[in-house]
Short mmCIF file of N, CA, C and O in Angstrom, two decimals:
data_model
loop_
_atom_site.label_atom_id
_atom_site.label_comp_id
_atom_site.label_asym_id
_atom_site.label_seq_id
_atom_site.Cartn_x
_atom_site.Cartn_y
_atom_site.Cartn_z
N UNK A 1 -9.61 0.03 -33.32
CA UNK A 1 -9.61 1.18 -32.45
C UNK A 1 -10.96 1.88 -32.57
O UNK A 1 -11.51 2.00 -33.67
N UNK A 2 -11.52 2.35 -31.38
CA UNK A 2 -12.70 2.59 -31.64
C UNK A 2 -12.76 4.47 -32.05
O UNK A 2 -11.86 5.31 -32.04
N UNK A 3 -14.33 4.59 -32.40
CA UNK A 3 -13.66 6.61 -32.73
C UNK A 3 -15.15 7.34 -31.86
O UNK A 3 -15.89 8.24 -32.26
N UNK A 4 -15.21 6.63 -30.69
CA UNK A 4 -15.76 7.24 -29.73
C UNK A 4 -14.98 8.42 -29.28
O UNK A 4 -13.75 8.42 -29.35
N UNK A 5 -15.49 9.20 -28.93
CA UNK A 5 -15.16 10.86 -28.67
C UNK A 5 -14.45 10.28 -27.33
O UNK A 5 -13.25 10.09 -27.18
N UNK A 6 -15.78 9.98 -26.13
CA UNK A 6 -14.82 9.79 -25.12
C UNK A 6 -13.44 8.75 -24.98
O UNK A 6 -12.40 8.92 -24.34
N UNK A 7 -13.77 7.87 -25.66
CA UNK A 7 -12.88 6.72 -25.62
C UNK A 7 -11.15 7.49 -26.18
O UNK A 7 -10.04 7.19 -25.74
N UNK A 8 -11.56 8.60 -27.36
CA UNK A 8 -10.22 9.57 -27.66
C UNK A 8 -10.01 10.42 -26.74
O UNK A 8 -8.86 10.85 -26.72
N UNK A 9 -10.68 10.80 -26.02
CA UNK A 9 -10.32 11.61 -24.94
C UNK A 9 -9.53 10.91 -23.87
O UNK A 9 -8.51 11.38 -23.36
N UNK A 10 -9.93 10.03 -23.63
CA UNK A 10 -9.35 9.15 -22.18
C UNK A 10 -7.90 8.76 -22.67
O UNK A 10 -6.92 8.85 -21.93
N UNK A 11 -7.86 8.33 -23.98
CA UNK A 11 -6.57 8.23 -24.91
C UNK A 11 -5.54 9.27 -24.31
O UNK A 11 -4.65 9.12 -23.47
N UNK A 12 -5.89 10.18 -24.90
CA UNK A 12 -5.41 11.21 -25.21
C UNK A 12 -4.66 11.88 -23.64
O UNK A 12 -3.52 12.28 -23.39
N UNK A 13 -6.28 11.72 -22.52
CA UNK A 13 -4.99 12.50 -21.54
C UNK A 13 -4.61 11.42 -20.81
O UNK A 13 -4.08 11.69 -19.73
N UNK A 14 -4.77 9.94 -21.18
CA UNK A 14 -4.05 9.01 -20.83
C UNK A 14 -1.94 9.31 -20.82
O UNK A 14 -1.03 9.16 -20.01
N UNK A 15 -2.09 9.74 -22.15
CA UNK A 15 -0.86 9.86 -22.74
C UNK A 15 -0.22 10.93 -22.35
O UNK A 15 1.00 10.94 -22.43
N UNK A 16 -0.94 12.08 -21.82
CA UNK A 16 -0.17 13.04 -21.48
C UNK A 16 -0.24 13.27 -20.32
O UNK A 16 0.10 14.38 -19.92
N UNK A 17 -0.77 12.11 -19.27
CA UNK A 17 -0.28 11.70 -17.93
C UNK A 17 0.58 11.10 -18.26
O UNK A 17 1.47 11.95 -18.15
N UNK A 18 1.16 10.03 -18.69
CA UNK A 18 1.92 9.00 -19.06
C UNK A 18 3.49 10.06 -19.49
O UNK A 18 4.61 9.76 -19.08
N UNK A 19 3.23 11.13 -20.28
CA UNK A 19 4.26 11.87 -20.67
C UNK A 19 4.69 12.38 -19.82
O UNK A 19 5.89 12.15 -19.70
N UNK A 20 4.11 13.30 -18.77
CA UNK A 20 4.35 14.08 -17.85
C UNK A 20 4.97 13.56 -16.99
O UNK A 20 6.12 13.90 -16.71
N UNK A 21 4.41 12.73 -16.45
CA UNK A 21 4.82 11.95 -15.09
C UNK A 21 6.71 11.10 -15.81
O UNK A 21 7.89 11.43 -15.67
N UNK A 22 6.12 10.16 -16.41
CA UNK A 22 7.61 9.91 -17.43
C UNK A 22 8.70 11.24 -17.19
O UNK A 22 9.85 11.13 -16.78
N UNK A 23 8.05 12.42 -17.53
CA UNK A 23 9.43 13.32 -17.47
C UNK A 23 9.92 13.68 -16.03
O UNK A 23 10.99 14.26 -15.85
N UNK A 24 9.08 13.30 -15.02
CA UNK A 24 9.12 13.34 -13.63
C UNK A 24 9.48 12.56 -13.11
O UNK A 24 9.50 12.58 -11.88
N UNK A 25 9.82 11.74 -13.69
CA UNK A 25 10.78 10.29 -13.54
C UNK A 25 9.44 9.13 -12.87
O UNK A 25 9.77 8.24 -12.09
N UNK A 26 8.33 9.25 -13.20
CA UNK A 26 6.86 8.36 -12.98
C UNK A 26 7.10 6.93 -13.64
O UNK A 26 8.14 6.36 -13.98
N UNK A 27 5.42 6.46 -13.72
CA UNK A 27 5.51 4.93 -13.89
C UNK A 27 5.17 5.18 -15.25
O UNK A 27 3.98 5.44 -15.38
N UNK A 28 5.99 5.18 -16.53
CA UNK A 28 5.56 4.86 -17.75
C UNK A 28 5.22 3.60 -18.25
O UNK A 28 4.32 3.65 -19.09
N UNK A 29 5.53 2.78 -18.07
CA UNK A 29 5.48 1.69 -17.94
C UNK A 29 3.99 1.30 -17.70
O UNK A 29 3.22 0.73 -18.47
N UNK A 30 3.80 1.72 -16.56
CA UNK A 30 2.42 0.85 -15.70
C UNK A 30 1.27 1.51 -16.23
O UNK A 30 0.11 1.27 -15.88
N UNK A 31 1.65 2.40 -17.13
CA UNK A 31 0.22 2.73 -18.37
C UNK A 31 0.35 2.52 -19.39
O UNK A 31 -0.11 3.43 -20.08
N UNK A 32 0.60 2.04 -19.72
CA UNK A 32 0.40 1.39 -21.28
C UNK A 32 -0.22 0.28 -21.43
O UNK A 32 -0.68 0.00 -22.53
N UNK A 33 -0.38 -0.68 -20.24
CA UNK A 33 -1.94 -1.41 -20.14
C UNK A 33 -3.06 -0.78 -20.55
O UNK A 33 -3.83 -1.26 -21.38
N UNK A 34 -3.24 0.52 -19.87
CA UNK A 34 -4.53 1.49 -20.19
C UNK A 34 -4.61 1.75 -21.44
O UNK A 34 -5.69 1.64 -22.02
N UNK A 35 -3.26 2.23 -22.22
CA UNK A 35 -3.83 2.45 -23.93
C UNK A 35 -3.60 1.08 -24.58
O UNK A 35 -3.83 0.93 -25.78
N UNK A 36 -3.23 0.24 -23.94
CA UNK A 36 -3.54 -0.89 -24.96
C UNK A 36 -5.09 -1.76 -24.56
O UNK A 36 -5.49 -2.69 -25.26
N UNK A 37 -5.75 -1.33 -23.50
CA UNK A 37 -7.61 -1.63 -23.17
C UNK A 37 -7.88 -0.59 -23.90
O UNK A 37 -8.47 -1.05 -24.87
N UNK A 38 -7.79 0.80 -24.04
CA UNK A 38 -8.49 1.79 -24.74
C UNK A 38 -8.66 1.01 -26.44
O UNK A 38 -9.63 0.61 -27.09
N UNK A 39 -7.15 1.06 -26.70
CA UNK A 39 -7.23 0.43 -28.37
C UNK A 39 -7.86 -0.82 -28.50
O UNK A 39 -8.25 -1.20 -29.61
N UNK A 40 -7.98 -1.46 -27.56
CA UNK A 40 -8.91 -2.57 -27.52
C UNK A 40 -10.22 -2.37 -27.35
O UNK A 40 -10.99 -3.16 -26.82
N UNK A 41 -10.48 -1.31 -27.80
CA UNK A 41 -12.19 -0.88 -27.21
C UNK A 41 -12.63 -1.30 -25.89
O UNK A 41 -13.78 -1.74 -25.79
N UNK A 42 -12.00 -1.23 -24.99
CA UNK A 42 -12.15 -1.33 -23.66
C UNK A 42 -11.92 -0.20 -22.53
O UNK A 42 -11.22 -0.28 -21.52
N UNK A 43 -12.68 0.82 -22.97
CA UNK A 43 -11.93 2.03 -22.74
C UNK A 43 -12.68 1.90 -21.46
O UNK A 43 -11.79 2.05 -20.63
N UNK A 44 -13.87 1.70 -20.77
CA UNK A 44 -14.62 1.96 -19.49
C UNK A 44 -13.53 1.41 -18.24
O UNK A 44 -13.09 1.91 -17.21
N UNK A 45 -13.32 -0.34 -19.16
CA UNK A 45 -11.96 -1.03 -18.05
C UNK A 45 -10.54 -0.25 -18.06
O UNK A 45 -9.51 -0.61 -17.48
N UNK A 46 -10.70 0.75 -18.74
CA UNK A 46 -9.01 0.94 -18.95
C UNK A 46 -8.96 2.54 -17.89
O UNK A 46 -7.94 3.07 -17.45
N UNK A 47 -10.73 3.15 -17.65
CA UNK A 47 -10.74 4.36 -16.67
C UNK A 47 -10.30 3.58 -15.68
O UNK A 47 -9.19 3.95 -15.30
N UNK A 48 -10.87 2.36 -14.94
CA UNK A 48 -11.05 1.91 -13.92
C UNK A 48 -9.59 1.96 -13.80
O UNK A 48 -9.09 2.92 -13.21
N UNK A 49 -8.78 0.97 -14.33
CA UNK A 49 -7.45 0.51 -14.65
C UNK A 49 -6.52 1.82 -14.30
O UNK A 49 -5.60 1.77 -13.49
N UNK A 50 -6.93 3.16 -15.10
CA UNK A 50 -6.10 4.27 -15.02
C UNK A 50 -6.53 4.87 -13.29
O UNK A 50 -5.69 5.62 -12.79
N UNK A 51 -7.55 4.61 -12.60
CA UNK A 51 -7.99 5.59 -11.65
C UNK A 51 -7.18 4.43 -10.75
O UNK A 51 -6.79 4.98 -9.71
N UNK A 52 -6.82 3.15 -10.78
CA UNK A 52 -6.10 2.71 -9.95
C UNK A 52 -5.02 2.69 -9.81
O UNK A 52 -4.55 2.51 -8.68
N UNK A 53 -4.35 2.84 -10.76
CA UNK A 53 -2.74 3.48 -11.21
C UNK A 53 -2.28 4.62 -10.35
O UNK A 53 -1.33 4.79 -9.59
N UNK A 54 -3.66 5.61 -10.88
CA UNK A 54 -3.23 6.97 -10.11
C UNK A 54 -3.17 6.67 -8.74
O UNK A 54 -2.04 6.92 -8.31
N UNK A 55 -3.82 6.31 -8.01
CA UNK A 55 -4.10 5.50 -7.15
C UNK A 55 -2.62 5.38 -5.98
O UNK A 55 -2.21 6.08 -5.05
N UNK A 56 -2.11 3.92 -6.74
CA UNK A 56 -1.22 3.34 -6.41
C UNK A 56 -0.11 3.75 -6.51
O UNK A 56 0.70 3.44 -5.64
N UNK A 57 0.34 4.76 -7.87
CA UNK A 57 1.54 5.41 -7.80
C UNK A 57 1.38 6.92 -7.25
O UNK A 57 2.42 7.54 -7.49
N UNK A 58 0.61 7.54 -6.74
CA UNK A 58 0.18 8.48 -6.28
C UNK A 58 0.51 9.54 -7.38
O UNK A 58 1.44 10.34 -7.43
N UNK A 59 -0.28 9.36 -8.05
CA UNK A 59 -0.09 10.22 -9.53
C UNK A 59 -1.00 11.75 -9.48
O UNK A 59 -2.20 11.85 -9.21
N UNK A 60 -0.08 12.80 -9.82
CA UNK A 60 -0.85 13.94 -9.06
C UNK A 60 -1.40 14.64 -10.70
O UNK A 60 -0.64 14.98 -11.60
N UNK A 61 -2.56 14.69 -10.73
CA UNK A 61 -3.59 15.11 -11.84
C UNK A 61 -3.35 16.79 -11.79
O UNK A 61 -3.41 17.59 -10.85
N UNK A 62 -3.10 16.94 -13.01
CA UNK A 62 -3.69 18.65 -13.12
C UNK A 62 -4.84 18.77 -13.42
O UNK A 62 -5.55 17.85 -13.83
N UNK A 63 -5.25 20.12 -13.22
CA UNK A 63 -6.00 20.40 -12.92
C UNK A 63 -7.30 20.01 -14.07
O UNK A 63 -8.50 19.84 -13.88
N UNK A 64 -6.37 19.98 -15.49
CA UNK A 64 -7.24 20.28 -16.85
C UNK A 64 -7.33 18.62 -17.52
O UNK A 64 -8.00 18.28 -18.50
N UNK A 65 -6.38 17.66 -16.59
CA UNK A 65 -6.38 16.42 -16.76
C UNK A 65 -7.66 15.68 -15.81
O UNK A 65 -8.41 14.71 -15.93
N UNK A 66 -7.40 16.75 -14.84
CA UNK A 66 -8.79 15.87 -13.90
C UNK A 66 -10.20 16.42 -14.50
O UNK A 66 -11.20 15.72 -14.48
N UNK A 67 -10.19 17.49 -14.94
CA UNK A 67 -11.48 17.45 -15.65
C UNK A 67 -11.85 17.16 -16.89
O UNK A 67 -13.06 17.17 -17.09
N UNK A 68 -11.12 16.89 -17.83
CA UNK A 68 -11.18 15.45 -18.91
C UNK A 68 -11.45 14.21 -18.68
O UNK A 68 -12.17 13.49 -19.38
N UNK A 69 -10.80 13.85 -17.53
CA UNK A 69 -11.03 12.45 -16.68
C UNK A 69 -12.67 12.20 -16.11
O UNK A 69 -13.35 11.17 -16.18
N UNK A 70 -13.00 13.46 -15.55
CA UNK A 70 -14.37 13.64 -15.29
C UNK A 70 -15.38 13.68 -16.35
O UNK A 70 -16.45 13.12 -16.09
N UNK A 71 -15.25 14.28 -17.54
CA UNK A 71 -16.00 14.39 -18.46
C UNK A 71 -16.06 12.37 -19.08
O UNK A 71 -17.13 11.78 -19.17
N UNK A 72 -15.20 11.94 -19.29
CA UNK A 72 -14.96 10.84 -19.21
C UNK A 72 -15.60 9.75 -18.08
O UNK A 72 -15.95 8.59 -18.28
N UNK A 73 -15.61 10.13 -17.46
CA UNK A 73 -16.09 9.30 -15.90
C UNK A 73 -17.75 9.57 -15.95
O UNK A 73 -18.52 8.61 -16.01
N UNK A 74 -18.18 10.77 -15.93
CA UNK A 74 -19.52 11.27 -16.02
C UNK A 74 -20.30 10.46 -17.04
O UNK A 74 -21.44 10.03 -16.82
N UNK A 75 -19.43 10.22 -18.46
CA UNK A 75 -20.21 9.71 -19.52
C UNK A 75 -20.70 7.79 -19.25
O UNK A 75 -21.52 6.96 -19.64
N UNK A 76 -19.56 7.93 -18.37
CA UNK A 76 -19.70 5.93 -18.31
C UNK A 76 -20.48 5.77 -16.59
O UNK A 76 -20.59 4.72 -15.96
N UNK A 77 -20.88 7.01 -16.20
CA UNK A 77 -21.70 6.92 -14.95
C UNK A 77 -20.42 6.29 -13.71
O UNK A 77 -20.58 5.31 -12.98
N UNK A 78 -19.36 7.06 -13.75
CA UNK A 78 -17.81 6.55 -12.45
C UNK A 78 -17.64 7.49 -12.20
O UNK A 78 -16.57 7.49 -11.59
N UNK A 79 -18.15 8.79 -12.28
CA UNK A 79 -17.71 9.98 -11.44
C UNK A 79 -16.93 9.83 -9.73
O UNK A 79 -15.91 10.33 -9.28
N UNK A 80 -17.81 9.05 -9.21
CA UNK A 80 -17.29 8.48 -7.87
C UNK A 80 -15.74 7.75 -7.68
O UNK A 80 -14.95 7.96 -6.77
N UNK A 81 -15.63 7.04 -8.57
CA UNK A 81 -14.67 6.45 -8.72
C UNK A 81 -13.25 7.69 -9.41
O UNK A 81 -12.20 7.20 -9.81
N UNK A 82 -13.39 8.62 -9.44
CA UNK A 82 -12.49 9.42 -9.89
C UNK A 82 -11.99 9.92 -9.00
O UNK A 82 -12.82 10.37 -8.20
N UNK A 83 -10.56 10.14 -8.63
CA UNK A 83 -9.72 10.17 -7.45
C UNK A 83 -9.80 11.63 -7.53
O UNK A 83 -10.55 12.27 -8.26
N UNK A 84 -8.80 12.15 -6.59
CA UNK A 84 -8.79 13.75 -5.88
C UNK A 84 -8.14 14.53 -7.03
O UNK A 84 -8.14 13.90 -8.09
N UNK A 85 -7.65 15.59 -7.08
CA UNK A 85 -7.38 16.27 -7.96
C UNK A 85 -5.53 15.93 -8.09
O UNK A 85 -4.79 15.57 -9.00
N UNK A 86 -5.31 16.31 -6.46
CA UNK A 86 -4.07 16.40 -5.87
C UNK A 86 -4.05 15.18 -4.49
O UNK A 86 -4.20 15.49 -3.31
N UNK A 87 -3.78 13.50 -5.12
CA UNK A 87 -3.68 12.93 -3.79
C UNK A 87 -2.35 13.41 -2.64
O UNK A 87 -1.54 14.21 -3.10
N UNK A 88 -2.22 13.15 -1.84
CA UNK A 88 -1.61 13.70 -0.58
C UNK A 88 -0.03 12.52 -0.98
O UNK A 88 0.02 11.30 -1.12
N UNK A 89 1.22 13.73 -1.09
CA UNK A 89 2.36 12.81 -1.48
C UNK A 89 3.08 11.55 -0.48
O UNK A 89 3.46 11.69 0.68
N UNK A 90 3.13 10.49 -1.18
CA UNK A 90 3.21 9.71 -0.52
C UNK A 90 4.87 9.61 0.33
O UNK A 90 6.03 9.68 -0.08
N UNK A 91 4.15 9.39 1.94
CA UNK A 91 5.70 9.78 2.75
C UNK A 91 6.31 8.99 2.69
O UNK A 91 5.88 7.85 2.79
N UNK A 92 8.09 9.35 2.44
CA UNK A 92 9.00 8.14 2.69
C UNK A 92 9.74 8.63 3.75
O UNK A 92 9.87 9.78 4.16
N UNK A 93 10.25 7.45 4.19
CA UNK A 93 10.48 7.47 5.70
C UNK A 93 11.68 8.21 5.90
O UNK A 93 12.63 7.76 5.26
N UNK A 94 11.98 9.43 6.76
CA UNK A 94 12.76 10.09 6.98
C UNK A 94 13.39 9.71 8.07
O UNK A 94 13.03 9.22 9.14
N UNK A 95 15.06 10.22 7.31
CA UNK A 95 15.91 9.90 8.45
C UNK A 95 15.65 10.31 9.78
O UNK A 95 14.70 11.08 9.67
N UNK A 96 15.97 10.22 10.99
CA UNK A 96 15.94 10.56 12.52
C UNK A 96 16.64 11.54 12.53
O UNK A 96 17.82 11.59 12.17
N UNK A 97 15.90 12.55 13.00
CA UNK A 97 16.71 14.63 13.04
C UNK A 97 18.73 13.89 13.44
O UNK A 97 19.09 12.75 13.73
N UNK A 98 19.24 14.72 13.33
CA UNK A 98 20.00 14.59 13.99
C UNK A 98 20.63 15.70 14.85
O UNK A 98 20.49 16.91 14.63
N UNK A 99 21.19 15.29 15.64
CA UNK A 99 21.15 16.66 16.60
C UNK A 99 22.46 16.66 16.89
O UNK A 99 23.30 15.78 17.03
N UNK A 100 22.47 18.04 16.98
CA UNK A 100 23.77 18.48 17.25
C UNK A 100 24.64 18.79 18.49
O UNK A 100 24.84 19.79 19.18
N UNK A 101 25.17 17.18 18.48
CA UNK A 101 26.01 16.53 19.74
C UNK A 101 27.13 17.17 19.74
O UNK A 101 27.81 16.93 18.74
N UNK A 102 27.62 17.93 20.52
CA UNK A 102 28.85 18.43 20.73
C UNK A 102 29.41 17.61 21.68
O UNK A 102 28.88 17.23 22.73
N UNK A 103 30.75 17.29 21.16
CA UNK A 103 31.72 16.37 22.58
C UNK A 103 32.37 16.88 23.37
O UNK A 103 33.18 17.75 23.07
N UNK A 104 32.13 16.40 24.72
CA UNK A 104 32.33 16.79 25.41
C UNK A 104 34.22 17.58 25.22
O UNK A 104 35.21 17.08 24.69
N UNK A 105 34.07 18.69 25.79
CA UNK A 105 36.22 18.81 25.34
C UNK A 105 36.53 18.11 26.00
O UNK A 105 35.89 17.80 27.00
N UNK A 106 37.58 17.62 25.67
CA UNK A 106 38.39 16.29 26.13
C UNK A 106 38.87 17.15 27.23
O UNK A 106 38.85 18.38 27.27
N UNK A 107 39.43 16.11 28.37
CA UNK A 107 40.24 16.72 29.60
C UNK A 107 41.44 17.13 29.44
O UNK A 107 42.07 16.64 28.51
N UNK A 108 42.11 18.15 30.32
CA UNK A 108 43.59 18.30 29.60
C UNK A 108 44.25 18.15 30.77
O UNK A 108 43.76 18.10 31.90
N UNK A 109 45.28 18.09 30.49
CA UNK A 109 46.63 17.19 31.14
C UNK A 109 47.16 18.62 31.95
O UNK A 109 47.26 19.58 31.19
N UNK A 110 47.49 18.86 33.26
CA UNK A 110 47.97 19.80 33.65
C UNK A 110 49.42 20.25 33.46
O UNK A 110 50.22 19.72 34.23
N UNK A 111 49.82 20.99 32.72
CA UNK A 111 50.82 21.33 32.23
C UNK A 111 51.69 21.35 33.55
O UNK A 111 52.81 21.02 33.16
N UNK A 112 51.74 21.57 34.91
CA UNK A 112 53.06 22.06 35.62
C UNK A 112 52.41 20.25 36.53
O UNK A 112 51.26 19.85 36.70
N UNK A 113 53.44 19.74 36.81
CA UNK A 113 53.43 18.51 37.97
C UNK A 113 52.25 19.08 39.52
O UNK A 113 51.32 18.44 40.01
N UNK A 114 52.56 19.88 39.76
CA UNK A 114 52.24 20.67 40.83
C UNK A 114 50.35 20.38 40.63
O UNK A 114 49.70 19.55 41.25
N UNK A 115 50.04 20.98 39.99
CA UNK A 115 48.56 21.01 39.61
C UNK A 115 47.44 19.34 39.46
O UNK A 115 46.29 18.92 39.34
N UNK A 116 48.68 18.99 39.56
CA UNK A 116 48.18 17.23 39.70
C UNK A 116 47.67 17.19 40.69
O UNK A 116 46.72 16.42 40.74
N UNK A 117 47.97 17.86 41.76
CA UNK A 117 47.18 17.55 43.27
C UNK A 117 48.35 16.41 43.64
O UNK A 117 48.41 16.25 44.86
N UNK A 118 49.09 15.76 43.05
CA UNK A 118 50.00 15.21 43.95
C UNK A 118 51.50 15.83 44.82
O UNK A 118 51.49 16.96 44.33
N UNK A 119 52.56 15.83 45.61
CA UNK A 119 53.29 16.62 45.50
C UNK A 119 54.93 16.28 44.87
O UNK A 119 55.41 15.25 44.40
N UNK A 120 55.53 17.76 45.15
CA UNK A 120 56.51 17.46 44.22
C UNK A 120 57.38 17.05 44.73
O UNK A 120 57.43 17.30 45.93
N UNK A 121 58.18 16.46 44.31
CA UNK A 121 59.58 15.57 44.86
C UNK A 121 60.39 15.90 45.29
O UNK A 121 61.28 15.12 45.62
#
């Protein structure tokens, strides 16, 4: 494990994206690639790795996570490569409005023979 400052930093709010999102019912799972490149001293592949994650699961950064990420990004010259603060939530497809069909009232049966329009016997 390496004891680069940034490389503990990227760790670090690796994990507490990873926590957060986890309690938000997120992809825990699909980061732990990233801390296992970080512990591999591969921490530059494991920003890339994490900025595509966020990416793909539309992972929404606070505010104090995206600028750790930056301080991080700045040092390995990927500032560019560092996604939005807040990407735009990803839409799932909503049901069709539904509208409020009233039926028609049913017809009613004329209570006296007479009202039938036919005549009476």
């Amino acid at each position: 494990m390496s004891h680069d400052p940034f490389d503990a930093l990227l760790r670090r709010t690796t994990v507490e994206i990873s926590r957060r999102t986890a309690a938000e019912g997120g992809p825990l799972a699909a980061l732990r690639p990233v801390l296992e490149l970080i512990d591999n001293d591969e921490a530059e592949m494991a920003l890339d790795e994490l900025v595509h994650m966020i990416g793909w699961f539309r992972i929404r950064l606070l505010p104090a996570e995206h600028d750790r990420l930056a301080v991080v990004a700045a040092h390995w010259n990927a500032v560019e490569s560092l996604p939005d603060r807040a990407p735009p939530p990803r839409r799932s497809p909503q049901p069709s409005p539904r509208r409020n069909r009233k039926s028609a009232p049913a017809a009613q049966e004329p209570e006296h023979p007479d009202e039938r329009g036919g005549s009476a016997p």
